[in-house]
XYZ file of C-alpha atoms in Angstrom:
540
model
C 30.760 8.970 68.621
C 29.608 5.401 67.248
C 26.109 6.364 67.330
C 26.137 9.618 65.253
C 28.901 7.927 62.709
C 26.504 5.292 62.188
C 22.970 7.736 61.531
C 24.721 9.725 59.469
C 25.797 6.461 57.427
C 22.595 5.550 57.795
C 21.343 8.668 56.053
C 23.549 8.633 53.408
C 23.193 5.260 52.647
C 19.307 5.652 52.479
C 19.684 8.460 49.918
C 22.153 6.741 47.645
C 20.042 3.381 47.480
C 17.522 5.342 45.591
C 19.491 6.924 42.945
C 21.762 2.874 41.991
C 21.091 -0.204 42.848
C 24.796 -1.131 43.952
C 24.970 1.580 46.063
C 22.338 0.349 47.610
C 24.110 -2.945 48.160
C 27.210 -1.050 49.328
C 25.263 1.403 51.743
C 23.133 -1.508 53.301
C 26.325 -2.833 54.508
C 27.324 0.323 56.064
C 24.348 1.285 57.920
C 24.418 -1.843 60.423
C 21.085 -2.618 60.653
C 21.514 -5.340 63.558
C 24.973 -6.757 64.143
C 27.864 -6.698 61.897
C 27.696 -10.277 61.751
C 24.259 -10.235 59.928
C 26.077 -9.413 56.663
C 28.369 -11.504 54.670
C 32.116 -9.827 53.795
C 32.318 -9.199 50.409
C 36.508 -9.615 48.635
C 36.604 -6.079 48.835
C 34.977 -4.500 51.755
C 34.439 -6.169 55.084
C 31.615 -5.128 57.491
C 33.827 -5.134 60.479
C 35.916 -2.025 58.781
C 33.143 0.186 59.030
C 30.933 -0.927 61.813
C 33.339 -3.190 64.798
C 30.440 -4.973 67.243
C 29.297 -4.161 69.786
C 30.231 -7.367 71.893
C 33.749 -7.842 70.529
C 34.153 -11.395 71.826
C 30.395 -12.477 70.668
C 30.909 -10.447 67.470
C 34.204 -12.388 66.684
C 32.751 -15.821 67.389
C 29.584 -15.309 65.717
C 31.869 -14.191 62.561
C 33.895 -17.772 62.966
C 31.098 -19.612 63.205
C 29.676 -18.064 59.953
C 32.787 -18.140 58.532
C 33.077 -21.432 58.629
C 29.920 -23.106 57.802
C 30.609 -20.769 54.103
C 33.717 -21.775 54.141
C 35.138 -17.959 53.259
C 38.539 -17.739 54.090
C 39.425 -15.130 57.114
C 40.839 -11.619 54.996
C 42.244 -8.538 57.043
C 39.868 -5.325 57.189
C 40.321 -3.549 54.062
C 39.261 0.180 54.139
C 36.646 1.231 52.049
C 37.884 2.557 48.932
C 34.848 4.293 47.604
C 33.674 6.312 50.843
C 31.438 8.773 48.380
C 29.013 6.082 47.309
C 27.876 6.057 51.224
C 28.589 9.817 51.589
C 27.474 11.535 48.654
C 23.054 11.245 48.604
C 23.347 12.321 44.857
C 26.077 10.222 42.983
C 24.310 7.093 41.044
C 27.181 4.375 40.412
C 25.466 2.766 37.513
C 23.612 5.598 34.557
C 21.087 3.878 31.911
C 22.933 6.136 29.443
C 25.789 3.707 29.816
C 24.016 0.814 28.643
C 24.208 0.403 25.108
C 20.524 0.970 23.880
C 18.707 -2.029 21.605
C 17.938 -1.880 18.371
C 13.984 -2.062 17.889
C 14.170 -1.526 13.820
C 15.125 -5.285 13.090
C 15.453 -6.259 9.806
C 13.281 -8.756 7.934
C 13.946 -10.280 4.621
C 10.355 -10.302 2.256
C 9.385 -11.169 -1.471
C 7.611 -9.114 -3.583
C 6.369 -10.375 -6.814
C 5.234 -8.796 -10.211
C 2.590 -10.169 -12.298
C 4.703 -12.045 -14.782
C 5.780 -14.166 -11.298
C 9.305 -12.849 -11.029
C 9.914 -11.492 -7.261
C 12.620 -9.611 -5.830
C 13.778 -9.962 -1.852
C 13.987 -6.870 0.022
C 15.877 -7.030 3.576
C 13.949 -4.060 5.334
C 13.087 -2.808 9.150
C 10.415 -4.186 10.799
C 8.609 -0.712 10.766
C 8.799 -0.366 6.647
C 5.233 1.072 5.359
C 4.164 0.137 2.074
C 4.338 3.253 0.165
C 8.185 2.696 1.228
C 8.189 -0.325 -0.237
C 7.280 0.800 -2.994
C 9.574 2.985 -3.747
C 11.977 0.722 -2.791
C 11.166 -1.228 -5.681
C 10.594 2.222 -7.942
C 14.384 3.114 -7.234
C 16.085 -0.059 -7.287
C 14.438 -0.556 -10.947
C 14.555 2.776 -12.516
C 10.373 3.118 -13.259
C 8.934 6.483 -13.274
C 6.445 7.400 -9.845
C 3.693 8.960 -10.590
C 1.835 7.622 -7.210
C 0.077 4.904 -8.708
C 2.311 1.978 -7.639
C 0.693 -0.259 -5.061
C 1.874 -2.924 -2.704
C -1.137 -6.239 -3.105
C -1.800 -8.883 -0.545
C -3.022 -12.223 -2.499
C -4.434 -14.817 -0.451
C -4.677 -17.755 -3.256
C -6.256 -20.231 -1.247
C -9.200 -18.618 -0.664
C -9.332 -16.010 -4.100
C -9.228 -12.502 -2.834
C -6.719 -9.756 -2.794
C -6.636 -6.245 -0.707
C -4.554 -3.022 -1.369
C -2.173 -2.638 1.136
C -2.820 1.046 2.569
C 0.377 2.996 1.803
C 0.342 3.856 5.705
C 0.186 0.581 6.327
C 2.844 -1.754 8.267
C 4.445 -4.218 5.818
C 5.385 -6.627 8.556
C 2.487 -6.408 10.587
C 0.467 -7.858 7.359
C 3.023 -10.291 6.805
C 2.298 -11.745 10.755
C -1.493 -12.108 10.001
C -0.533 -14.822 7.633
C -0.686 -18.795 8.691
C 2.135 -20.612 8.159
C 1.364 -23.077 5.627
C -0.795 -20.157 3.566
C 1.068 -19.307 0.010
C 0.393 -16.075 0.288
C 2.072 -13.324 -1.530
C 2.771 -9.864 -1.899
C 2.296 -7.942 -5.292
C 4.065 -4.706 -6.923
C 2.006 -3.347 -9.521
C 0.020 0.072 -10.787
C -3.186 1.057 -9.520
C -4.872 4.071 -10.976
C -8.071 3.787 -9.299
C -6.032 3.851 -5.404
C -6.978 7.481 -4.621
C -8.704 8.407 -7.966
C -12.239 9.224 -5.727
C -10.806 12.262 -4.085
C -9.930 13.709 -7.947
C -13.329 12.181 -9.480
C -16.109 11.225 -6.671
C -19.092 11.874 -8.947
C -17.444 8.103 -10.707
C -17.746 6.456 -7.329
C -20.894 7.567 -5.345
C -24.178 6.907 -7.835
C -27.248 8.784 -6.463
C -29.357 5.997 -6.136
C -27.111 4.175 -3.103
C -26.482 7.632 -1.213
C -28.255 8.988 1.725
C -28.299 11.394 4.552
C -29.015 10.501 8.322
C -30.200 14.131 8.377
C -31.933 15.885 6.047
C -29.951 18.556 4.188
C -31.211 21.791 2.208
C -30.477 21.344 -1.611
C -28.635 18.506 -3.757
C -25.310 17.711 -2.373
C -22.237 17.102 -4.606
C -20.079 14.248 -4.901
C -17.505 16.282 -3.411
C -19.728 17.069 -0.156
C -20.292 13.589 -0.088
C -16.495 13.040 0.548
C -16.132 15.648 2.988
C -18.507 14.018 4.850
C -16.769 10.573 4.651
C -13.864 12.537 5.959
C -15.735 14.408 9.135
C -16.652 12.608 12.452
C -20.009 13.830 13.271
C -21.741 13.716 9.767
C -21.358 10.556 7.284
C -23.631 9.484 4.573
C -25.315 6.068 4.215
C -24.492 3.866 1.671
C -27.541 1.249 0.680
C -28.220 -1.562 -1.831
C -28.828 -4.929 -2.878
C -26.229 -7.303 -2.398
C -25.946 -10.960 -2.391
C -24.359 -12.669 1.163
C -23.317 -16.237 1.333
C -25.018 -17.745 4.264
C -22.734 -18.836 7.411
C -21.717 -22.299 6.661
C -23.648 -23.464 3.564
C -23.075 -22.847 -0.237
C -25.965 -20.835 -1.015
C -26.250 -16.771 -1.048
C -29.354 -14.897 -0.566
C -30.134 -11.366 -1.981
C -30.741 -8.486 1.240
C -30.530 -5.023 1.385
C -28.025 -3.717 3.235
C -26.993 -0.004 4.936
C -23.316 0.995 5.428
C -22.872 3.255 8.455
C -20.075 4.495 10.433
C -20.483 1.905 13.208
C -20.394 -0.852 10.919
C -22.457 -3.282 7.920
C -26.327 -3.815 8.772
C -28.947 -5.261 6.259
C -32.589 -5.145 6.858
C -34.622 -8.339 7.903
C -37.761 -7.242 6.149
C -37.338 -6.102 2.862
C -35.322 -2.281 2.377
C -36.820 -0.936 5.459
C -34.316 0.749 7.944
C -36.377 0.625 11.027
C -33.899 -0.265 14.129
C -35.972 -3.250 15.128
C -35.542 -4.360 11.242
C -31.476 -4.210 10.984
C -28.865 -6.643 11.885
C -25.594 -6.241 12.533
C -23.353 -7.617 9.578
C -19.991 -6.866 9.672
C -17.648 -3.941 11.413
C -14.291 -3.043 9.664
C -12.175 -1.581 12.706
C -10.392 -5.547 12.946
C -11.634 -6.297 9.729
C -9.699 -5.770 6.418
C -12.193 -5.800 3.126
C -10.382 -7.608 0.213
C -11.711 -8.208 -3.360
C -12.623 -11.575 -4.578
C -11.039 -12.785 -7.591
C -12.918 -15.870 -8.925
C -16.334 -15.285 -7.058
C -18.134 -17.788 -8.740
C -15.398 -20.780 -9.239
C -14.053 -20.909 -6.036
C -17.426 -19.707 -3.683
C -19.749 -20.226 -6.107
C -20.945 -16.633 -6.148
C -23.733 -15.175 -8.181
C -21.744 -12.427 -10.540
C -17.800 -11.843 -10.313
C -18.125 -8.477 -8.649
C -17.263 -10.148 -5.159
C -15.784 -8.627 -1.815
C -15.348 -9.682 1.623
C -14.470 -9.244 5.041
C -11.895 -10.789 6.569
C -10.192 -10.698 10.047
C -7.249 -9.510 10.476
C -5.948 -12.504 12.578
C -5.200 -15.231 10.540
C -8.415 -17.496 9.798
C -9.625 -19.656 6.887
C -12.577 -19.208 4.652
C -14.577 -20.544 7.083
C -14.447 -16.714 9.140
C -14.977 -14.906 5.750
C -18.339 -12.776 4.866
C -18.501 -12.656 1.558
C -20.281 -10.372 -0.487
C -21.491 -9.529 -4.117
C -22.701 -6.671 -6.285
C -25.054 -6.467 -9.218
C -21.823 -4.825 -11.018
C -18.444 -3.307 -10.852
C -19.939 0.127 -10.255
C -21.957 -1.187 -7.083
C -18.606 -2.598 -5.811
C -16.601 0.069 -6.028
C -19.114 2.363 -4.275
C -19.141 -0.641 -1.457
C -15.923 -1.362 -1.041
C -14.322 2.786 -1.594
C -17.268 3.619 1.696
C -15.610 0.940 3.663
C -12.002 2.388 3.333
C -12.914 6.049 3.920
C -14.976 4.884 6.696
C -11.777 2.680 8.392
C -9.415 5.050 7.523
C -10.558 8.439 7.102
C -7.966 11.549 7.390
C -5.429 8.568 7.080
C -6.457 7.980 3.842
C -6.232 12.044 2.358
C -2.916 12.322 4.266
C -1.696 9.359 1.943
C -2.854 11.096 -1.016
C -1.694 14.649 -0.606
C 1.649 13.697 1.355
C 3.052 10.451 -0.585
C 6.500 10.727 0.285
C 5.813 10.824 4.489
C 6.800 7.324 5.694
C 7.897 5.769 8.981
C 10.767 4.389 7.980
C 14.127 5.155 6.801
C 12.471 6.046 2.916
C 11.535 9.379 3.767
C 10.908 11.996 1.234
C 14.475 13.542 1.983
C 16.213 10.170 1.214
C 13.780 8.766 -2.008
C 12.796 10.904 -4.672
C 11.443 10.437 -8.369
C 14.583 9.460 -10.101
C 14.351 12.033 -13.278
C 12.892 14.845 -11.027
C 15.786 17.037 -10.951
C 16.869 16.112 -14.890
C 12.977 17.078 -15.642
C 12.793 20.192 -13.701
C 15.804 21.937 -15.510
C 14.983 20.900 -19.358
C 12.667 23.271 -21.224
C 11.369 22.713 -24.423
C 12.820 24.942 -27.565
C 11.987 26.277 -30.395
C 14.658 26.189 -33.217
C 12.467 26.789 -36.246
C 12.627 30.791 -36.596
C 15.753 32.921 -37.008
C 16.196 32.790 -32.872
C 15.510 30.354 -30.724
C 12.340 30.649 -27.567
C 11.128 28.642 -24.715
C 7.736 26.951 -25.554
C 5.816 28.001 -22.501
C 2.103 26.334 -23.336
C 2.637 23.175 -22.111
C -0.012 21.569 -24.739
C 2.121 23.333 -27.285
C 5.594 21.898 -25.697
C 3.925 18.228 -25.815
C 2.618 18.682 -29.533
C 6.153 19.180 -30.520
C 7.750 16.613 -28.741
C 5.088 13.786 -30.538
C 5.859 15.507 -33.874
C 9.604 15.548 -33.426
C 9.383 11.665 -32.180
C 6.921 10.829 -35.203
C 9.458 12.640 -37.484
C 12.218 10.641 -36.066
C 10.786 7.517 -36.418
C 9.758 7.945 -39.945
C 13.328 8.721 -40.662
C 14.754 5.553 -38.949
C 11.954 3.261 -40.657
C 13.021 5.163 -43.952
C 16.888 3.903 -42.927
C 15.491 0.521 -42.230
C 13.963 0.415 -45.709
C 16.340 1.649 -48.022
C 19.205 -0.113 -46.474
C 20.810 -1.945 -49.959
C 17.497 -3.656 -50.524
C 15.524 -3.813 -53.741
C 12.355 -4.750 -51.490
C 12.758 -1.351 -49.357
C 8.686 -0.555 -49.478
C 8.168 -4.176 -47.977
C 10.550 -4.212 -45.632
C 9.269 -0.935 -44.662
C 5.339 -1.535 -43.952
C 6.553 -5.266 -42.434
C 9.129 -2.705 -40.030
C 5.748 -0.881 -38.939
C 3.551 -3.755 -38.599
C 5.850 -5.399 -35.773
C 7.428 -2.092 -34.559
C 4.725 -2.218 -31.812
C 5.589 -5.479 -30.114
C 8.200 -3.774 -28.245
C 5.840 -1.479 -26.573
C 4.709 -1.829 -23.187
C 1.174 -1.162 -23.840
C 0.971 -4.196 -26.103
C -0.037 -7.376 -25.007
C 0.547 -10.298 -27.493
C -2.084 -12.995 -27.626
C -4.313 -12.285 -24.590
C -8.431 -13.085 -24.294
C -10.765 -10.678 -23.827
C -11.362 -11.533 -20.429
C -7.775 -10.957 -19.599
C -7.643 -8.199 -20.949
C -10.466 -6.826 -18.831
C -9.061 -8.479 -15.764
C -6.146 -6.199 -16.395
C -7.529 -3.102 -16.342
C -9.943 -4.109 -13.416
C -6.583 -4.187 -11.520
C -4.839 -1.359 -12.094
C -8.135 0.565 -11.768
C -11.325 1.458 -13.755
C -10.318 5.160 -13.912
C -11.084 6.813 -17.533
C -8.497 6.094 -19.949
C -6.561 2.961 -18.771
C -5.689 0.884 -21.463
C -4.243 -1.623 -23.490
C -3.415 -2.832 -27.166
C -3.926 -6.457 -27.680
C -4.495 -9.065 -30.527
C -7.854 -9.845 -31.881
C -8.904 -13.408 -31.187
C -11.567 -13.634 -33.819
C -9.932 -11.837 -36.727
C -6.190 -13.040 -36.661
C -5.135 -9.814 -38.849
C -6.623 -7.453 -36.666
C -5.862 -5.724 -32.914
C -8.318 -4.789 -30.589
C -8.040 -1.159 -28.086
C -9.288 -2.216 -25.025
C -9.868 0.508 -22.195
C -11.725 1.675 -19.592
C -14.561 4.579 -19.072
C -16.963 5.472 -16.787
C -16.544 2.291 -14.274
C -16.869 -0.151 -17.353
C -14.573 -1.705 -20.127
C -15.108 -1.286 -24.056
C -13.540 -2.784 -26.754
C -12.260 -0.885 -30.155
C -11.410 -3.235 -33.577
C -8.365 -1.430 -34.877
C -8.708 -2.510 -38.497
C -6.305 -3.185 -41.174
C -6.501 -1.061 -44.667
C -4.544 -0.609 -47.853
C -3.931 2.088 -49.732
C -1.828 2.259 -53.213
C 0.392 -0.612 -51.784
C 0.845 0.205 -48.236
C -1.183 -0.922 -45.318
C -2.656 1.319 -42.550
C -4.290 0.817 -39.387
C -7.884 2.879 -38.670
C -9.971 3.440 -35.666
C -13.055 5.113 -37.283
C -13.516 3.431 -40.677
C -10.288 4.580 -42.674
C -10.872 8.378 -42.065
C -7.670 8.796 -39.639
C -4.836 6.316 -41.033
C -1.683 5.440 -39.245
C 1.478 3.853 -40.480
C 1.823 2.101 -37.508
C 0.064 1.070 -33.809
C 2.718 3.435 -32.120
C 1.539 6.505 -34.249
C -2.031 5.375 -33.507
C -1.419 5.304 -29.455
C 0.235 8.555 -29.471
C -2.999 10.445 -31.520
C -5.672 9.014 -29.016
C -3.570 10.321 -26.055
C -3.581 14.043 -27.475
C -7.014 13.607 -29.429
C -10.349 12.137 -27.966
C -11.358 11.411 -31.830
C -14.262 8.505 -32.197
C -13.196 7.354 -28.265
C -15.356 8.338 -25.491
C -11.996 9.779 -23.565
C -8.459 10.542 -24.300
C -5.737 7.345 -23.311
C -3.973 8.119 -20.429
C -2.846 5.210 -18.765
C -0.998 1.820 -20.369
C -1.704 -1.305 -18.374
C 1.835 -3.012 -18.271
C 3.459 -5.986 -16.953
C 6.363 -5.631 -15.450
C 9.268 -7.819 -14.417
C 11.351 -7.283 -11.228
């Protein structure tokens, strides 16, 4: 009768010590492997109460003996009061589900600054992208998305700055950085982030494209992004640039080739025989950031610099930097290099903005006037009934010539306000009225001014309104087509009293810089393009 109680412990005990640890404990105890007085009694449940020796006179000696060297006071046989954990093979006395699961989305405090230098602290999860970020920043202070705001990383000590890839951990950037670097993060616009899937004929000249295979035909710009976007077929990107040499100040001009498995330039002139390329540069660890003061701080050639650098935290030492001829070479460069990291990643981004990994989700952030947008129409009050404007170009030629009306009439109120000097008061109302605007920038250089739009993106129409350094009583229009910058004289003229301001020699007049802006954005005129976006500095 001993024997059989104590296999078919013995069984059970084997079969509960899989499914808990503790019953393991428990059942151990109960099978009697050896003598009873192998195991020490626990408070609760003593060996002897399952299992008595064999030998009862050796058994209780051996049990004194043991008993005393622990010192473990003698307690009566207490039955076991949990018989199923030894008799049941499928109960488990301890369930991960009861455990309290951790957190792994730990928060982080950060600081995101603006380009007047005023930053904001966000406390986010440790999994935040930066297109949530972003809107983050877009909710919290009431701006308008319209998927051009961009999260920068600056790296001041060594001049360059990246786009952070909206897919893009914001943390996981942040633990690249060395600890005694002053690096920062930037909010501001950039039109040019995704502007080669709308435009790629801008961003892929003719002369630094070519096929590893031969194809039938021309190919279009927009084939040429496809095949950035496909794994078996890519095109080859090719052209002078100038590479600082490992460890000295000097750079030296070699042609290079951009191909899927990384940055190669030829050792003998702009021949792309395999025994004439070198390996450069790959971009899977690599992040490519754009140099901001080429030639003060590396002493580069031209200021259309770029550079790889590792994504572990290293000094300028582990940099290879680059330069272009001009900004259209470097854009082509550097635009290859993120289709060719990223890829799919990259159109994903651009056709689903709102899909983050974070809380920010597009269910949670929205545009903050979408739904006040989306139910106004635009009316027309002029006949004897009213009618919805459908033509949208019609809708938006009455809304300027409502807003010019409007403003007439409170310049007009301005004026005639109890003053004998109401004409004066007037034209000095419309020569400052513009100061106020965000598109105007008081007192800035030409070469800030360019700097400007280089950063929030050569794409056709970006803009700005600034002061005119050589002629104090005239404003320059400053914007951007085709890849480069051009500069417009907005000049001052008078007419019977009253002073106007003229793009094209006096043959279109404005009252004021505000009517000006708003006629270039509806009419191309003596421009090359429309204006369509305002380079602004904002505050957070």
């Amino acid at each position: 009768m001993t024997t059989s109680l104590q296999d078919g412990q013995s069984a059970a005990g084997r079969a509960a010590a899989r499914d808990s640890p503790l019953a393991a404990q428990v059942c151990g105890a109960a099978q009697g492997r050896g003598d009873a007085h192998d195991l020490a009694p626990g408070p609760w449940l003593h060996a002897g109460a399952l299992l008595p020796p064999p030998d009862g006179t050796r058994g209780c000696a051996a049990d004194r003996r043991k008993k005393k060297d622990l010192d473990v006071p003698e307690m009566p046989s207490i039955p076991n009061p949990f018989p199923e954990l030894c008799c049941s093979p499928f109960t488990s006395v301890l369930s991960a589900d009861l455990f309290p699961k951790a957190n792994s989305r730990k928060k982080q405090v950060i600081k995101v600054y603006s380009e007047d230098e005023t930053s904001r602290a966000l406390d986010v999860p440790s999994d935040i992208t930066a297109r949530d970020v972003c809107q983050l920043l877009i909710l919290k202070n009431h701006y308008i998305d319209d998927h051009s705001w961009t999260l920068f990383e600056h790296l001041p000590h060594i001049g360059v700055e990246r786009t952070i890839e909206d897919h893009e951990l914001v943390i996981e950037v942040l633990s690249n950085w060395g600890i005694e670097e002053e690096n920062k993060l930037y909010f501001r616009k950039n039109y040019a982030k995704y502007e080669f899937f709308k435009n790629p004929m801008y961003f892929f000249p003719e002369h630094m494209v070519s096929f590893a295979t031969e194809t039938n035909g021309e190919i279009s710009p927009t084939q040429i992004l496809q095949m950035f976007l496909s794994s078996s077929t890519y095109p080859e990107i090719h052209g002078f640039l100038h590479a600082k040499e490992q460890g000295k100040k000097s750079w030296k001009k070699i042609y290079f080739f951009l191909r899927r498995s990384g940055l190669y330039f030829s050792t003998k002139g702009t021949s792309k025989e395999p025994r004439h390329l070198q390996f450069f540069s790959e971009f899977g660890n690599s992040d490519i950031y754009v140099s901001l003061a080429g030639k003060k701080k590396h002493g580069a050639p031209t200021n259309y610099g770029f550079c790889f650098k590792p994504n572990k935290a290293g000094g300028p030492r582990d940099l290879k930097m680059l330069c272009a001829e001009e900004e259209q070479s470097r854009t082509c460069w550097v635009t290859a290099i993120r289709l060719l990291k990223y890829g799919m990643q990259l159109y994903q981004n651009y056709m689903h903005p709102y899909q983050g990994r974070s809380g920010c989700s597009s269910q949670s952030i929205s545009p903050m006037r979408s739904i006040s947008e989306n139910s106004l129409v635009a009316m027309d009050f002029s006949g004897q009934k009213s009618r919805v404007i459908e033509n949208p170009t019609e809708a938006l030629s009455v809304a300027v010539e409502e807003g010019l009306a409007w403003r007439k009439k409170g310049c007009l109120r301005l004026g005639t306000h109890g003053s004998p000097t109401a004409s004066s008061q007037s034209s000095a109302t419309n020569m400052a009225i513009h100061r106020s605007q965000p598109w105007f920038h008081h007192k800035i250089s030409r070469d800030e001014a360019q700097r400007l739009i280089i950063q929030q993106g050569l794409v056709d129409g970006v803009f700005l309104v600034r002061d005119s350094q050589s002629n104090p009583k005239t404003f320059v229009l400053s914007m951007s087509h085709g890849q480069k910058i051009k500069h417009f004289q907005i000049i001052p003229v008078e007419d019977d009293g009253e002073m106007f301001h003229t793009l094209d020699d006096g043959h279109t007049r404005f009252t004021d810089l505000i009517q000006l802006v708003e006629f270039y954005q509806l009419n191309k005129g003596v421009l090359p393009c429309k204006l369509k976006h305002y380079c602004a500095r904002i505050a957070l």
